[in-house]
PDB file of C-alpha atoms in Angstrom:
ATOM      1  CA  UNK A 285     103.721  99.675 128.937  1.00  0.00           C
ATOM      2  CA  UNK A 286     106.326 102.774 129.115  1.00  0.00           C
ATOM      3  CA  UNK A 287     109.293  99.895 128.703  1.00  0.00           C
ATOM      4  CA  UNK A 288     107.624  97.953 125.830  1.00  0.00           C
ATOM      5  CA  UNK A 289     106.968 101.109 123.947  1.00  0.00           C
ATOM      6  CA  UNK A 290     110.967 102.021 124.176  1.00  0.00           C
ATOM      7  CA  UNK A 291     112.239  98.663 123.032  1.00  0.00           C
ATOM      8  CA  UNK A 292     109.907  98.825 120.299  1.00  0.00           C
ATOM      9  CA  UNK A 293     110.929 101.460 119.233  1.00  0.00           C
ATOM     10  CA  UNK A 294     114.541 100.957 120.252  1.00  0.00           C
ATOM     11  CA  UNK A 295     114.675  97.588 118.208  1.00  0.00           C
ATOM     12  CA  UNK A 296     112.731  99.383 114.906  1.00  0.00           C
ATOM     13  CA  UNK A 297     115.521 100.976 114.969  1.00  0.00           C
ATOM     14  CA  UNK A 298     118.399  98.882 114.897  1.00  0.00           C
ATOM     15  CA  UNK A 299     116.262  97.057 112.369  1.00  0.00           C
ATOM     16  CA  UNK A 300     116.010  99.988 109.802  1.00  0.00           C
ATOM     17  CA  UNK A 301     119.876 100.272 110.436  1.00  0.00           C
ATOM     18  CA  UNK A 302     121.347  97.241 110.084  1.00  0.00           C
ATOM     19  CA  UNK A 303     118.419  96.339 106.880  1.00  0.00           C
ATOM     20  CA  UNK A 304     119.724  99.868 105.498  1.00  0.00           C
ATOM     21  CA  UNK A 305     121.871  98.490 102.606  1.00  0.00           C
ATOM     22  CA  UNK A 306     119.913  95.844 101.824  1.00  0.00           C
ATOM     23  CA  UNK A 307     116.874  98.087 101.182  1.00  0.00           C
ATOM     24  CA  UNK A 308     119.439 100.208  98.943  1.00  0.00           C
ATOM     25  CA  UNK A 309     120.292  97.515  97.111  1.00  0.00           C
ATOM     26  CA  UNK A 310     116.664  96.319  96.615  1.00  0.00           C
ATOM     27  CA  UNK A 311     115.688  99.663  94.800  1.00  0.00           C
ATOM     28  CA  UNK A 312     118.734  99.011  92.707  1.00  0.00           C
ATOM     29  CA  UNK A 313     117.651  96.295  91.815  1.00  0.00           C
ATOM     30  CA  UNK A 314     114.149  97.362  90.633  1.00  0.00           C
ATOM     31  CA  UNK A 315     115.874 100.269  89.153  1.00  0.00           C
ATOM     32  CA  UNK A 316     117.426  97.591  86.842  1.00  0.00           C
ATOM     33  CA  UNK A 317     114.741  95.682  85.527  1.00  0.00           C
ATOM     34  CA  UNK A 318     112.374  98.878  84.991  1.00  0.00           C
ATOM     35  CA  UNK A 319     115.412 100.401  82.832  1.00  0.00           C
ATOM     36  CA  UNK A 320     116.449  97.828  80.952  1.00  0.00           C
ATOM     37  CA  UNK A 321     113.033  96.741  80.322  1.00  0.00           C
ATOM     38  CA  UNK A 322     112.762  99.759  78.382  1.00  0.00           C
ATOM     39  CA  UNK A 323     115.624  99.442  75.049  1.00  0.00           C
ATOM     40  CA  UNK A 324     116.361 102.615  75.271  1.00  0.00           C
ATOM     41  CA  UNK A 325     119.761 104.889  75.729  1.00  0.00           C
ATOM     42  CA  UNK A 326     118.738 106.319  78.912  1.00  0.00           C
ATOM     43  CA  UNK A 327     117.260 103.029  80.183  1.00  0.00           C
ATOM     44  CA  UNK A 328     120.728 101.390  79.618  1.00  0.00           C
ATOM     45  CA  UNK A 329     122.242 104.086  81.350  1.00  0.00           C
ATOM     46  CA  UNK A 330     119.833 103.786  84.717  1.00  0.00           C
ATOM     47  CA  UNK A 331     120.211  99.929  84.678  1.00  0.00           C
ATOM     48  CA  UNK A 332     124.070  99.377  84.254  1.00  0.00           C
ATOM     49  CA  UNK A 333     123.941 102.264  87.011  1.00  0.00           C
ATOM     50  CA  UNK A 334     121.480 100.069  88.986  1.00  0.00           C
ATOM     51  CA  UNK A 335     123.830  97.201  88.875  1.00  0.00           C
ATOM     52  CA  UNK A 336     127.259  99.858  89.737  1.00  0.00           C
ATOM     53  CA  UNK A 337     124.673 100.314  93.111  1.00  0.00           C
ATOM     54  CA  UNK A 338     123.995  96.728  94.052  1.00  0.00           C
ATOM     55  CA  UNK A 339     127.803  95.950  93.848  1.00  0.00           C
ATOM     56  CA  UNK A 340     128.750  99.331  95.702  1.00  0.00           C
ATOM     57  CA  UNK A 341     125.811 100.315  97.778  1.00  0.00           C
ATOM     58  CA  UNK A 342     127.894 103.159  99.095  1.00  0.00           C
ATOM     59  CA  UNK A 343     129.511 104.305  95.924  1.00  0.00           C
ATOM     60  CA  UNK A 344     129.712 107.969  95.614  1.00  0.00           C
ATOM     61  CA  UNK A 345     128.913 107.974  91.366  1.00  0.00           C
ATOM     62  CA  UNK A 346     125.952 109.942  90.194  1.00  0.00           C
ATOM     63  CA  UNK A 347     124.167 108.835  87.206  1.00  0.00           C
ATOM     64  CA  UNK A 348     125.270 110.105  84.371  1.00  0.00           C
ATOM     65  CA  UNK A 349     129.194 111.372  85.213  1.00  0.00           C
ATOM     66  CA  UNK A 350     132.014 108.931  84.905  1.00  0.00           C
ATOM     67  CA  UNK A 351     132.550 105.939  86.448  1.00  0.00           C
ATOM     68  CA  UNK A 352     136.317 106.109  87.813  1.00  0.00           C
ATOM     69  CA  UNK A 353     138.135 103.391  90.246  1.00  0.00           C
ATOM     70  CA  UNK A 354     137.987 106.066  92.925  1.00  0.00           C
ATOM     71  CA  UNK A 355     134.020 106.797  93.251  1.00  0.00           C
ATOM     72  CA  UNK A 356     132.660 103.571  92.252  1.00  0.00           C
ATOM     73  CA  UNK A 357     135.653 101.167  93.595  1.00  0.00           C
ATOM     74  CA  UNK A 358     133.924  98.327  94.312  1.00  0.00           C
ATOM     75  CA  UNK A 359     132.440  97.545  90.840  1.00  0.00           C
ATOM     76  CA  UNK A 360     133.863  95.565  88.563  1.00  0.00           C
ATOM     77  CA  UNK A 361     136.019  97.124  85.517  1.00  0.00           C
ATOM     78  CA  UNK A 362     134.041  95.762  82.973  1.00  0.00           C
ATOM     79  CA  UNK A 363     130.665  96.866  84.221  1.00  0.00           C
ATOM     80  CA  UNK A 364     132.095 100.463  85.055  1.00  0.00           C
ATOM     81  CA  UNK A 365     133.779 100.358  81.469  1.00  0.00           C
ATOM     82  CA  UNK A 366     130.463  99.910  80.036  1.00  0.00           C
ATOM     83  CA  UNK A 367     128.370 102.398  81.846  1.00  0.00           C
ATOM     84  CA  UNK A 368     131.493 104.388  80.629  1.00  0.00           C
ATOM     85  CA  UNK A 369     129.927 103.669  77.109  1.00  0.00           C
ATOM     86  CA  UNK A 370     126.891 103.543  77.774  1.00  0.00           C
ATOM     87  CA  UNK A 371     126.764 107.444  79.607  1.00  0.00           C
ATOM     88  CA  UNK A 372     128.709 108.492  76.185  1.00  0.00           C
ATOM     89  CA  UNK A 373     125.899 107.705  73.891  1.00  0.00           C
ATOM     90  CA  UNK A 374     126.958 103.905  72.836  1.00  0.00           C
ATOM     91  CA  UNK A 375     123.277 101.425  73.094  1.00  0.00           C
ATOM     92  CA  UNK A 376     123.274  97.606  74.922  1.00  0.00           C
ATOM     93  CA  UNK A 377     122.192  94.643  72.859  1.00  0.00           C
ATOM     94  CA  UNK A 378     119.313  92.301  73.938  1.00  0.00           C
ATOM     95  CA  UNK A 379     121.998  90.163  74.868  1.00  0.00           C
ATOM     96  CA  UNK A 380     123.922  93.099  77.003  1.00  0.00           C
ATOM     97  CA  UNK A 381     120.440  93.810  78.606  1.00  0.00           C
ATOM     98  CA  UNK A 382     119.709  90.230  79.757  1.00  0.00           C
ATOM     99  CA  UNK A 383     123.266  89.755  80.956  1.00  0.00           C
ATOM    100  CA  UNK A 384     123.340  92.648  83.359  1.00  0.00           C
ATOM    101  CA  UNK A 385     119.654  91.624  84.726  1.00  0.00           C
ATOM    102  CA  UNK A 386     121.168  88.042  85.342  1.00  0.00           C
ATOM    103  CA  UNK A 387     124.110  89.592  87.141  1.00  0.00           C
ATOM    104  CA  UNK A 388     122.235  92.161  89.420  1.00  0.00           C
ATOM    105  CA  UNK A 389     119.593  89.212  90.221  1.00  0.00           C
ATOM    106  CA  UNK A 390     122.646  87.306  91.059  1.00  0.00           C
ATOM    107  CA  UNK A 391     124.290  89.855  93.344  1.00  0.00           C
ATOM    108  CA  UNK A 392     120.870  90.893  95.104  1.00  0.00           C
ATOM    109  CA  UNK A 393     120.138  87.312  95.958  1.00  0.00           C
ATOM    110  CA  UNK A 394     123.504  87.251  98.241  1.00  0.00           C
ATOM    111  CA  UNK A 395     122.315  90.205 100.086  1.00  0.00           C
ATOM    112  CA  UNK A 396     118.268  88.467 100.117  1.00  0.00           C
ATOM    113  CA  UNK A 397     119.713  85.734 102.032  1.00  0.00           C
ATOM    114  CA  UNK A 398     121.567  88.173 104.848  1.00  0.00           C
ATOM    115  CA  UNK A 399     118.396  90.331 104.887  1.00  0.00           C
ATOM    116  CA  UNK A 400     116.229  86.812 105.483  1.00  0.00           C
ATOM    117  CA  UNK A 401     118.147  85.795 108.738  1.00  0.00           C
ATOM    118  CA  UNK A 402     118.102  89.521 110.160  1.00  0.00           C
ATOM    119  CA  UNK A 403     114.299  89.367 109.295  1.00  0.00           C
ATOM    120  CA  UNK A 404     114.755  86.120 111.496  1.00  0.00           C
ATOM    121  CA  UNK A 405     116.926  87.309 113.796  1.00  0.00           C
ATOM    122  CA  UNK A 406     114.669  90.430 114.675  1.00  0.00           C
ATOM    123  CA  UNK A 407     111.455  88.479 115.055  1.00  0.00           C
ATOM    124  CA  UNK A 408     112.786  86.275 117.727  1.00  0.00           C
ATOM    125  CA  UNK A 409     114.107  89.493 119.678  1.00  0.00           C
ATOM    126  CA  UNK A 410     110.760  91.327 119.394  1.00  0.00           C
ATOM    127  CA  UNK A 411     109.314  87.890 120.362  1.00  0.00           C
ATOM    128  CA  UNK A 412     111.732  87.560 123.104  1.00  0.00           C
ATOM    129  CA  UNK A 413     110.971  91.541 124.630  1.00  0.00           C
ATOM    130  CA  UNK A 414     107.140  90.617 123.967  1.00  0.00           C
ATOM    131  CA  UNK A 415     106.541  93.019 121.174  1.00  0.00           C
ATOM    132  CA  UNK A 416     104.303  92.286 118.239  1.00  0.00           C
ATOM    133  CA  UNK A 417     107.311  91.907 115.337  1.00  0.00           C
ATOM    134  CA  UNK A 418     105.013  93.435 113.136  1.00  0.00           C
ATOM    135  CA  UNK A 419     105.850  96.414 114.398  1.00  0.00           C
ATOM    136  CA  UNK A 420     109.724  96.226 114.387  1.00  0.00           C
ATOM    137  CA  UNK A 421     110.199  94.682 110.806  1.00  0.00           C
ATOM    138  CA  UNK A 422     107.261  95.472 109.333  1.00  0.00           C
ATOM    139  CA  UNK A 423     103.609  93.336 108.351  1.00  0.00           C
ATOM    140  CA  UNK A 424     105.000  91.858 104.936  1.00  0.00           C
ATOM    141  CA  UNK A 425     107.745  90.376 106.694  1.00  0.00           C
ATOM    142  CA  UNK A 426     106.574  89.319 110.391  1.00  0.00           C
ATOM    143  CA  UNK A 427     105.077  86.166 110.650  1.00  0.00           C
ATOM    144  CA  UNK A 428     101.786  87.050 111.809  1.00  0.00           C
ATOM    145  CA  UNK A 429     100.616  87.060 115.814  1.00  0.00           C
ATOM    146  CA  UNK A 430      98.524  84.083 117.154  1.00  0.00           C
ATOM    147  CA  UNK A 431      94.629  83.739 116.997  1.00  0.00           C
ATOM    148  CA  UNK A 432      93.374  84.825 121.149  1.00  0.00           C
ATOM    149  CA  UNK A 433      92.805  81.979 122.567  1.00  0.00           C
ATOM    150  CA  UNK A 434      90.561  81.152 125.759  1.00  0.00           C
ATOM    151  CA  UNK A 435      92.343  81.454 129.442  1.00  0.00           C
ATOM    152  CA  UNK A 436      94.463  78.825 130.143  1.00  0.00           C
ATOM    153  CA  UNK A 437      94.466  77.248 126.043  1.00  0.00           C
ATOM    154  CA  UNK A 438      97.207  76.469 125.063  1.00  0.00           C
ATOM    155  CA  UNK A 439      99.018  78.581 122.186  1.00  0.00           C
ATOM    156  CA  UNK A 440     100.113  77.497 119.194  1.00  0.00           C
ATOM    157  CA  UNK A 441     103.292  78.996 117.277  1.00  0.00           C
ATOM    158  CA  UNK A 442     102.389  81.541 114.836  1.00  0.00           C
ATOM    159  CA  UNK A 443     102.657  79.992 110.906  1.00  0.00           C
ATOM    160  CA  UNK A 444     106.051  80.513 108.750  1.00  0.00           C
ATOM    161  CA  UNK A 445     105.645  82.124 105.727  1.00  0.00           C
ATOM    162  CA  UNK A 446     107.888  81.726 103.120  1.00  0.00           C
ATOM    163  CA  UNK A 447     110.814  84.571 102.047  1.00  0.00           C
ATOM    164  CA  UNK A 448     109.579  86.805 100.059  1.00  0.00           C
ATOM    165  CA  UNK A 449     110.954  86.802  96.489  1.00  0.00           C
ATOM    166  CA  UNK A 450     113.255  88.783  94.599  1.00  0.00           C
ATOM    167  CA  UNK A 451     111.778  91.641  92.690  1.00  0.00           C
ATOM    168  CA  UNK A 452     109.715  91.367  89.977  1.00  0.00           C
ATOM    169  CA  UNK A 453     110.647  88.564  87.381  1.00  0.00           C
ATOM    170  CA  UNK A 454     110.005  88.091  83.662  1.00  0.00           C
ATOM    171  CA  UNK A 455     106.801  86.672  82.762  1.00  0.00           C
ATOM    172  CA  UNK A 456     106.745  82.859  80.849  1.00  0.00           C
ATOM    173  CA  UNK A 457     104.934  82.541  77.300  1.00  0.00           C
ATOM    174  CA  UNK A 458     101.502  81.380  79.634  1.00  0.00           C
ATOM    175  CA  UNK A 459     101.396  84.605  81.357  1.00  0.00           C
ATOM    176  CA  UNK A 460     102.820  83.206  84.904  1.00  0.00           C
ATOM    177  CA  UNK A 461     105.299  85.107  86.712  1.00  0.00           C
ATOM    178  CA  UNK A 462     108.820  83.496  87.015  1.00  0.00           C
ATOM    179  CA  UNK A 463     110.199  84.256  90.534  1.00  0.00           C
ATOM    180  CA  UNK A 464     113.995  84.579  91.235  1.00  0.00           C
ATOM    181  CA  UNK A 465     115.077  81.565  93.852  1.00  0.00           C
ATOM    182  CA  UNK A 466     117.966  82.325  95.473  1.00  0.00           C
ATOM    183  CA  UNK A 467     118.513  78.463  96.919  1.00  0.00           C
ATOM    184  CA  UNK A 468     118.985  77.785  93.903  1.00  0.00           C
ATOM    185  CA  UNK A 469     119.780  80.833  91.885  1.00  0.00           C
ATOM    186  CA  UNK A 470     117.568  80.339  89.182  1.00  0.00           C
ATOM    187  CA  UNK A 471     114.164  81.745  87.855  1.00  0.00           C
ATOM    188  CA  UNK A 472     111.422  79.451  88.452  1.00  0.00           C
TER     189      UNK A 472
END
């Protein structure tokens, strides 16, 4: 009881902590596509600063000030050159626009596919204590607990279900949502 209740909550939160950065980069991520989606000046400015986040999670840049090598050092000098522009007034093309979307989605798929195994990873040690993992990493990513079954039945593993996918995707010409694969790093 007492003990179950402790590692539960003890293993929550190691969870939260070591998912931390990938839930930044997540919101970055969304951040992107919701800014750029828009075509405006201060859309540019929120998605290139989007992207600055999901290639320097810890970056200490606020949106809107400028993006030096020592606050934002893990970006690369062309994206923090154009935010540079962008903050001063200068638009994005389509083009621009599309570009940075492919290279966030790009960049957030590497940190999908770490936040995937410590989904794994947590599961079995929540399994392993006896705790429901639904409660450690949360009911959209824990596979869900097995059906009761009658004394003495024999119990069957609980279903896999897939990775969720990356943030929302563009929509094709029929109306179906493409979804961002990161096996094979393509919208599909």
């Amino acid at each position: 009881g007492e003990n179950r209740i402790r590692n539960e909550r003890e293993l929550r939160r190691e969870y939260q902590s070591a998912t931390q950065e990938y839930r930044t980069v997540r919101q970055a991520f969304q951040k992107v596509e919701a800014s750029l989606a828009q075509g405006t000046g201060i859309g540019d400015v929120g998605g290139i600063f989007g992207v600055m986040k999901i290639f320097d999670p810890g970056s200490t840049v606020r949106e809107g000030e400028a993006a030096t090598v020592q606050n934002s050092g893990g970006v690369p000098e062309n994206i923090r050159g154009l935010y540079n522009r962008v903050a001063t007034g200068e638009r994005l093309t389509p083009q621009q626009r599309a570009e940075i979307i492919a290279v966030g989605r790009a960049q957030f798929g590497t940190y999908e596919q770490s936040y995937q195994s410590r989904v794994a990873d947590f599961t079995r040690m929540a399994q392993g204590y006896g705790i429901d993992p639904r409660n450690v990493v949360g009911s959209d990513e824990a596979p869900a607990p097995p059906a009761p079954s009658a004394p003495g039945a024999p119990r069957s593993p609980a279903p896999r279900r897939p990775a969720p996918s990356a943030p929302s995707a563009p929509r094709r010409s029929n109306g179906q949502t493409r979804r961002y694969n990161p096996n094979t790093g393509q919208l599909e």
